[in-house]
Every structure is written in structure tokens, then in C-alpha cells.
Amino acid sequence: MSLATPYTFVRKHGDPATWCAAEFDEYLSVCDRARDVVERLERAAAAAAGGAATADIVHAFRTGGVR
């Protein structure tokens, strides 16, 4: 299973001008998930840059905090 991105969603569904309401809702959900992944990766990268241990980097990714 691959994680859909806004780009891959548009490639699969074509021109947004032809989308139905359900496709727009799905697209917005994909955008929200993509934004969440980016934020999680940024937190993990910040923890790693600060010299955190692997477990703390994973914790930052999962929860947003360093333990």
C-alpha cells in the first residue's frame, strides 16, 4: 500500500474541474495527511539534529515531543 500524495491523487483523478464533491473531500484528506507527515518528519529531523537518540527521534515523529 502506498500513501497517496496530492500530486499522485491529481495524476490518478485528472483535472480537478471534473471532480465530484467526494473526490474533492478525498483530495483534502490526502492534503491533510501529507501535511501531517511533513510536520512529523520535521519534528524527527529537529530531534536528530539536536543529537537525540534513535528512540527519542522516533518518539518525536510519533508524538511531537522529545522524552
PDB file of C-alpha atoms in Angstrom:
ATOM      1  CA  MET A   1       0.000   0.000   0.000  1.00  0.00           C
ATOM      2  CA  SER A   2       1.370   3.375  -0.934  1.00  0.00           C
ATOM      3  CA  LEU A   3       0.495   6.634   0.690  1.00  0.00           C
ATOM      4  CA  ALA A   4      -1.339   8.909  -1.717  1.00  0.00           C
ATOM      5  CA  THR A   5       0.072  12.384  -2.098  1.00  0.00           C
ATOM      6  CA  PRO A   6      -1.725  15.413  -3.523  1.00  0.00           C
ATOM      7  CA  TYR A   7       0.356  15.003  -6.697  1.00  0.00           C
ATOM      8  CA  THR A   8      -0.441  11.304  -7.164  1.00  0.00           C
ATOM      9  CA  PHE A   9      -4.103  11.934  -6.397  1.00  0.00           C
ATOM     10  CA  VAL A  10      -4.349  14.542  -9.168  1.00  0.00           C
ATOM     11  CA  ARG A  11      -2.481  12.265 -11.581  1.00  0.00           C
ATOM     12  CA  LYS A  12      -4.938   9.453 -10.843  1.00  0.00           C
ATOM     13  CA  HIS A  13      -8.132  11.548 -10.877  1.00  0.00           C
ATOM     14  CA  GLY A  14      -7.293  14.018 -13.634  1.00  0.00           C
ATOM     15  CA  ASP A  15      -8.453  17.599 -13.981  1.00  0.00           C
ATOM     16  CA  PRO A  16      -9.922  18.935 -10.708  1.00  0.00           C
ATOM     17  CA  ALA A  17     -12.520  20.812 -12.767  1.00  0.00           C
ATOM     18  CA  THR A  18     -14.165  17.436 -13.445  1.00  0.00           C
ATOM     19  CA  TRP A  19     -14.144  16.107  -9.872  1.00  0.00           C
ATOM     20  CA  CYS A  20     -17.270  15.366  -7.901  1.00  0.00           C
ATOM     21  CA  ALA A  21     -17.722  16.504  -4.295  1.00  0.00           C
ATOM     22  CA  ALA A  22     -16.489  13.160  -2.927  1.00  0.00           C
ATOM     23  CA  GLU A  23     -13.246  13.478  -4.896  1.00  0.00           C
ATOM     24  CA  PHE A  24     -12.679  16.967  -3.500  1.00  0.00           C
ATOM     25  CA  ASP A  25     -13.257  15.646   0.022  1.00  0.00           C
ATOM     26  CA  GLU A  26     -10.830  12.799  -0.591  1.00  0.00           C
ATOM     27  CA  TYR A  27      -8.257  15.195  -2.051  1.00  0.00           C
ATOM     28  CA  LEU A  28      -8.492  17.444   1.005  1.00  0.00           C
ATOM     29  CA  SER A  29      -7.997  14.415   3.256  1.00  0.00           C
ATOM     30  CA  VAL A  30      -4.913  13.448   1.258  1.00  0.00           C
ATOM     31  CA  CYS A  31      -3.577  17.004   1.681  1.00  0.00           C
ATOM     32  CA  ASP A  32      -4.178  16.873   5.446  1.00  0.00           C
ATOM     33  CA  ARG A  33      -2.350  13.537   5.733  1.00  0.00           C
ATOM     34  CA  ALA A  34       0.562  14.836   3.648  1.00  0.00           C
ATOM     35  CA  ARG A  35       0.856  17.918   5.855  1.00  0.00           C
ATOM     36  CA  ASP A  36       0.816  15.722   8.976  1.00  0.00           C
ATOM     37  CA  VAL A  37       3.638  13.556   7.586  1.00  0.00           C
ATOM     38  CA  VAL A  38       5.734  16.627   6.771  1.00  0.00           C
ATOM     39  CA  GLU A  39       5.246  18.019  10.273  1.00  0.00           C
ATOM     40  CA  ARG A  40       6.188  14.668  11.830  1.00  0.00           C
ATOM     41  CA  LEU A  41       9.317  14.419   9.688  1.00  0.00           C
ATOM     42  CA  GLU A  42      10.325  17.963  10.607  1.00  0.00           C
ATOM     43  CA  ARG A  43       9.986  17.148  14.315  1.00  0.00           C
ATOM     44  CA  ALA A  44      12.038  13.985  13.899  1.00  0.00           C
ATOM     45  CA  ALA A  45      14.702  15.844  11.908  1.00  0.00           C
ATOM     46  CA  ALA A  46      14.909  18.545  14.562  1.00  0.00           C
ATOM     47  CA  ALA A  47      15.356  15.890  17.257  1.00  0.00           C
ATOM     48  CA  ALA A  48      18.051  14.185  15.185  1.00  0.00           C
ATOM     49  CA  ALA A  49      19.830  17.468  14.551  1.00  0.00           C
ATOM     50  CA  GLY A  50      19.843  18.052  18.285  1.00  0.00           C
ATOM     51  CA  GLY A  51      21.662  14.770  18.819  1.00  0.00           C
ATOM     52  CA  ALA A  52      18.709  12.782  20.137  1.00  0.00           C
ATOM     53  CA  ALA A  53      18.911   9.013  20.422  1.00  0.00           C
ATOM     54  CA  THR A  54      17.028   6.896  17.894  1.00  0.00           C
ATOM     55  CA  ALA A  55      14.225   6.123  20.341  1.00  0.00           C
ATOM     56  CA  ASP A  56      13.760   9.840  21.008  1.00  0.00           C
ATOM     57  CA  ILE A  57      13.706  10.630  17.283  1.00  0.00           C
ATOM     58  CA  VAL A  58      11.004   8.011  16.744  1.00  0.00           C
ATOM     59  CA  HIS A  59       9.094   9.368  19.737  1.00  0.00           C
ATOM     60  CA  ALA A  60       9.285  12.898  18.288  1.00  0.00           C
ATOM     61  CA  PHE A  61       7.932  11.578  14.986  1.00  0.00           C
ATOM     62  CA  ARG A  62       5.064   9.733  16.630  1.00  0.00           C
ATOM     63  CA  THR A  63       4.016  12.239  19.266  1.00  0.00           C
ATOM     64  CA  GLY A  64       5.649  15.577  18.590  1.00  0.00           C
ATOM     65  CA  GLY A  65       7.669  15.617  21.758  1.00  0.00           C
ATOM     66  CA  VAL A  66      11.053  14.540  22.963  1.00  0.00           C
ATOM     67  CA  ARG A  67      11.015  12.365  26.044  1.00  0.00           C
TER      68      ARG A  67
END
